[in-house]
Amino acid sequence: MSETAAQDAAQMRRAFVELQNQLEASQSETARLRGQVEQLARDLAEVQRRQKDAAQAVDERIRKLEPFKVTVDGREFLSEASEKRDYDAALAIFRKGDFANAQIGFLEFLSRYGASGYRPSALFWLGSAQYAQKEYKEAVINFRNLVQLAGDHVRAPEALLAMSNCQVELKELRAAKRTLEDLIAAYPSSDAATAAKDRLARMK
């Protein structure tokens, strides 16, 4: 082999080796970039998952703050979570027979939630707690407030009947008879009206 041919062969070998090295370097770079892309994809998926979790947590907090529908004594209305909690707590105390603390609970409720859909029911239970403690004048006021506020409320006939009981206890017999007559006239088909007729008959 001539010297020129030998040089050409050596040059070709060097070029081949260099090309091989470049190819290996390129493959290595491609593998490195692929690894970065895969890591970026994993990082992006993690960020998206966290964003979704955060959005769900915010939505959940907002839902807890938003008013929701409740039905009490046949009436459906919107209530705050704290409003429902406080009403239920006061009613639970009443049902345990702790009328003094139930009265405090309902007074605080009515003070805190002036325009609440629970108001008529709260007035009824407040009056009932006062009646149980022989606070008849205060009970009359709250039973009357219920009837004036919501004459169509399911508790209104019971409130009038209880109001007449308070008036009897206060020796206000004429007022008690008038309350019973108003009850019969306004709610003739109610159970309270039936009881009112019996009481009127006994009072004559």
Short mmCIF file of C-alpha atoms in Angstrom, two decimals:
data_model
loop_
_atom_site.label_atom_id
_atom_site.label_comp_id
_atom_site.label_asym_id
_atom_site.label_seq_id
_atom_site.Cartn_x
_atom_site.Cartn_y
_atom_site.Cartn_z
CA MET A 1 0.00 0.00 0.00
CA SER A 2 1.38 3.39 -0.99
CA GLU A 3 2.03 5.99 1.64
CA THR A 4 -0.80 8.14 0.26
CA ALA A 5 -3.25 5.26 0.44
CA ALA A 6 -2.15 4.54 4.00
CA GLN A 7 -2.66 8.17 4.96
CA ASP A 8 -6.12 8.18 3.37
CA ALA A 9 -7.06 5.00 5.22
CA ALA A 10 -5.84 6.45 8.52
CA GLN A 11 -7.74 9.68 7.88
CA MET A 12 -10.90 7.70 7.12
CA ARG A 13 -10.48 5.71 10.32
CA ARG A 14 -10.09 8.93 12.30
CA ALA A 15 -13.16 10.42 10.61
CA PHE A 16 -15.13 7.24 11.32
CA VAL A 17 -14.04 7.22 14.96
CA GLU A 18 -14.93 10.92 15.26
CA LEU A 19 -18.31 10.29 13.66
CA GLN A 20 -18.86 7.37 16.03
CA ASN A 21 -17.97 9.59 18.98
CA GLN A 22 -20.33 12.32 17.75
CA LEU A 23 -23.11 9.78 17.33
CA GLU A 24 -22.58 8.44 20.83
CA ALA A 25 -22.50 12.00 22.19
CA SER A 26 -25.68 12.80 20.30
CA GLN A 27 -27.40 9.67 21.66
CA SER A 28 -26.25 10.56 25.15
CA GLU A 29 -27.58 14.12 24.76
CA THR A 30 -30.87 12.79 23.39
CA ALA A 31 -31.20 10.45 26.37
CA ARG A 32 -30.40 13.33 28.74
CA LEU A 33 -32.97 15.60 27.08
CA ARG A 34 -35.56 12.81 27.12
CA GLY A 35 -34.94 12.40 30.85
CA GLN A 36 -35.42 16.14 31.36
CA VAL A 37 -38.64 16.12 29.34
CA GLU A 38 -39.97 13.19 31.36
CA GLN A 39 -39.05 14.95 34.62
CA LEU A 40 -40.69 18.15 33.40
CA ALA A 41 -43.81 16.15 32.52
CA ARG A 42 -43.84 14.63 36.01
CA ASP A 43 -43.30 18.07 37.59
CA LEU A 44 -46.11 19.54 35.48
CA ALA A 45 -48.46 16.72 36.45
CA GLU A 46 -47.61 17.29 40.13
CA VAL A 47 -48.22 21.06 39.81
CA GLN A 48 -51.55 20.41 38.07
CA ARG A 49 -52.55 17.93 40.79
CA ARG A 50 -51.71 20.43 43.51
CA GLN A 51 -53.63 23.17 41.69
CA LYS A 52 -56.65 20.88 41.41
CA ASP A 53 -56.43 19.95 45.10
CA ALA A 54 -56.10 23.61 46.07
CA ALA A 55 -59.06 24.58 43.87
CA GLN A 56 -61.17 21.82 45.42
CA ALA A 57 -60.18 22.96 48.91
CA VAL A 58 -61.15 26.56 48.06
CA ASP A 59 -64.47 25.39 46.58
CA GLU A 60 -65.13 23.36 49.73
CA ARG A 61 -64.42 26.36 51.96
CA ILE A 62 -66.67 28.56 49.82
CA ARG A 63 -69.47 25.96 49.98
CA LYS A 64 -69.19 25.96 53.77
CA LEU A 65 -69.55 29.75 53.80
CA GLU A 66 -72.39 29.91 51.27
CA PRO A 67 -75.99 29.76 52.53
CA PHE A 68 -77.75 26.45 51.96
CA LYS A 69 -81.37 25.32 52.00
CA VAL A 70 -82.92 24.02 55.20
CA THR A 71 -86.49 23.07 56.08
CA VAL A 72 -87.75 23.83 59.60
CA ASP A 73 -91.38 23.52 60.69
CA GLY A 74 -92.40 23.05 57.07
CA ARG A 75 -90.64 26.19 55.84
CA GLU A 76 -87.72 26.11 53.39
CA PHE A 77 -85.20 28.94 53.49
CA LEU A 78 -81.49 29.69 53.14
CA SER A 79 -79.33 29.37 56.23
CA GLU A 80 -75.72 30.06 57.13
CA ALA A 81 -73.84 27.16 58.69
CA SER A 82 -73.34 29.09 61.95
CA GLU A 83 -77.04 29.99 62.02
CA LYS A 84 -78.14 26.36 61.80
CA ARG A 85 -75.53 25.31 64.36
CA ASP A 86 -76.67 27.92 66.92
CA TYR A 87 -80.39 27.20 66.45
CA ASP A 88 -79.87 23.43 66.74
CA ALA A 89 -77.74 23.92 69.85
CA ALA A 90 -80.39 26.04 71.59
CA LEU A 91 -83.14 23.58 70.65
CA ALA A 92 -81.08 20.64 71.93
CA ILE A 93 -80.71 22.42 75.29
CA PHE A 94 -84.49 23.01 75.41
CA ARG A 95 -85.21 19.34 74.69
CA LYS A 96 -82.97 18.35 77.59
CA GLY A 97 -85.28 20.35 79.86
CA ASP A 98 -82.67 23.01 80.64
CA PHE A 99 -85.10 25.87 80.03
CA ALA A 100 -82.97 28.62 81.58
CA ASN A 101 -80.03 27.98 79.27
CA ALA A 102 -82.36 27.34 76.33
CA GLN A 103 -83.84 30.79 76.91
CA ILE A 104 -80.36 32.31 76.89
CA GLY A 105 -79.53 30.40 73.70
CA PHE A 106 -82.63 31.55 71.83
CA LEU A 107 -82.27 35.15 73.02
CA GLU A 108 -78.69 35.20 71.75
CA PHE A 109 -79.79 33.56 68.50
CA LEU A 110 -82.52 36.15 67.87
CA SER A 111 -80.11 38.95 68.68
CA ARG A 112 -77.42 37.59 66.36
CA TYR A 113 -79.64 36.57 63.43
CA GLY A 114 -82.33 39.23 63.23
CA ALA A 115 -83.61 38.37 59.74
CA SER A 116 -83.21 34.60 60.05
CA GLY A 117 -85.68 32.17 58.54
CA TYR A 118 -85.46 30.40 61.89
CA ARG A 119 -86.91 33.46 63.67
CA PRO A 120 -90.55 32.32 63.99
CA SER A 121 -89.52 28.89 65.32
CA ALA A 122 -86.96 30.49 67.65
CA LEU A 123 -89.65 32.81 69.05
CA PHE A 124 -91.90 29.82 69.71
CA TRP A 125 -89.22 27.90 71.60
CA LEU A 126 -88.12 31.01 73.47
CA GLY A 127 -91.71 31.60 74.60
CA SER A 128 -92.02 27.94 75.57
CA ALA A 129 -88.80 28.11 77.62
CA GLN A 130 -90.11 31.22 79.38
CA TYR A 131 -93.49 29.60 80.02
CA ALA A 132 -91.73 26.59 81.58
CA GLN A 133 -89.98 29.00 83.95
CA LYS A 134 -93.24 30.81 84.77
CA GLU A 135 -92.05 33.96 83.00
CA TYR A 136 -95.53 34.42 81.60
CA LYS A 137 -95.40 38.08 80.56
CA GLU A 138 -92.22 37.57 78.55
CA ALA A 139 -93.66 34.40 77.00
CA VAL A 140 -96.83 36.27 75.91
CA ILE A 141 -94.67 38.88 74.16
CA ASN A 142 -92.72 36.27 72.20
CA PHE A 143 -95.76 34.16 71.27
CA ARG A 144 -97.50 37.32 70.06
CA ASN A 145 -94.39 38.35 68.10
CA LEU A 146 -94.42 34.98 66.33
CA VAL A 147 -98.08 35.33 65.29
CA GLN A 148 -97.55 38.91 64.11
CA LEU A 149 -94.36 38.04 62.26
CA ALA A 150 -95.59 34.86 60.57
CA GLY A 151 -99.33 34.28 60.94
CA ASP A 152 -99.14 31.43 58.44
CA HIS A 153 -96.43 29.58 60.38
CA VAL A 154 -97.22 26.03 61.49
CA ARG A 155 -96.43 27.03 65.10
CA ALA A 156 -98.76 30.07 65.12
CA PRO A 157 -101.87 28.18 66.40
CA GLU A 158 -99.80 26.55 69.15
CA ALA A 159 -98.35 29.95 70.03
CA LEU A 160 -101.85 31.40 70.52
CA LEU A 161 -102.89 28.43 72.64
CA ALA A 162 -99.76 28.80 74.79
CA MET A 163 -100.35 32.54 74.98
CA SER A 164 -103.83 31.95 76.41
CA ASN A 165 -102.29 29.59 78.99
CA CYS A 166 -99.92 32.36 80.05
CA GLN A 167 -102.81 34.81 80.34
CA VAL A 168 -104.72 32.37 82.53
CA GLU A 169 -101.68 32.07 84.78
CA LEU A 170 -101.53 35.87 84.93
CA LYS A 171 -105.26 35.91 85.91
CA GLU A 172 -106.06 37.76 82.68
CA LEU A 173 -109.09 35.61 81.92
CA ARG A 174 -110.80 38.01 79.51
CA ALA A 175 -107.58 38.31 77.47
CA ALA A 176 -107.19 34.51 77.56
CA LYS A 177 -110.76 34.02 76.20
CA ARG A 178 -110.15 36.59 73.47
CA THR A 179 -106.90 34.84 72.48
CA LEU A 180 -108.72 31.49 72.26
CA GLU A 181 -111.48 33.06 70.16
CA ASP A 182 -108.87 34.59 67.84
CA LEU A 183 -107.21 31.19 67.55
CA ILE A 184 -110.47 29.44 66.59
CA ALA A 185 -111.33 32.16 64.06
CA ALA A 186 -107.88 32.24 62.43
CA TYR A 187 -107.06 28.52 62.47
CA PRO A 188 -110.41 26.69 62.65
CA SER A 189 -109.11 23.34 61.39
CA SER A 190 -106.02 23.18 63.59
CA ASP A 191 -105.55 20.83 66.54
CA ALA A 192 -104.94 23.91 68.66
CA ALA A 193 -108.40 25.25 67.72
CA THR A 194 -109.99 21.99 68.89
CA ALA A 195 -108.21 22.35 72.24
CA ALA A 196 -109.21 26.03 72.37
CA LYS A 197 -112.91 25.14 71.99
CA ASP A 198 -112.66 22.72 74.93
CA ARG A 199 -110.96 25.33 77.09
CA LEU A 200 -113.48 28.01 76.21
CA ALA A 201 -116.31 25.66 77.15
CA ARG A 202 -114.67 25.04 80.53
CA MET A 203 -114.11 28.75 81.11
CA LYS A 204 -117.78 29.66 80.67
#
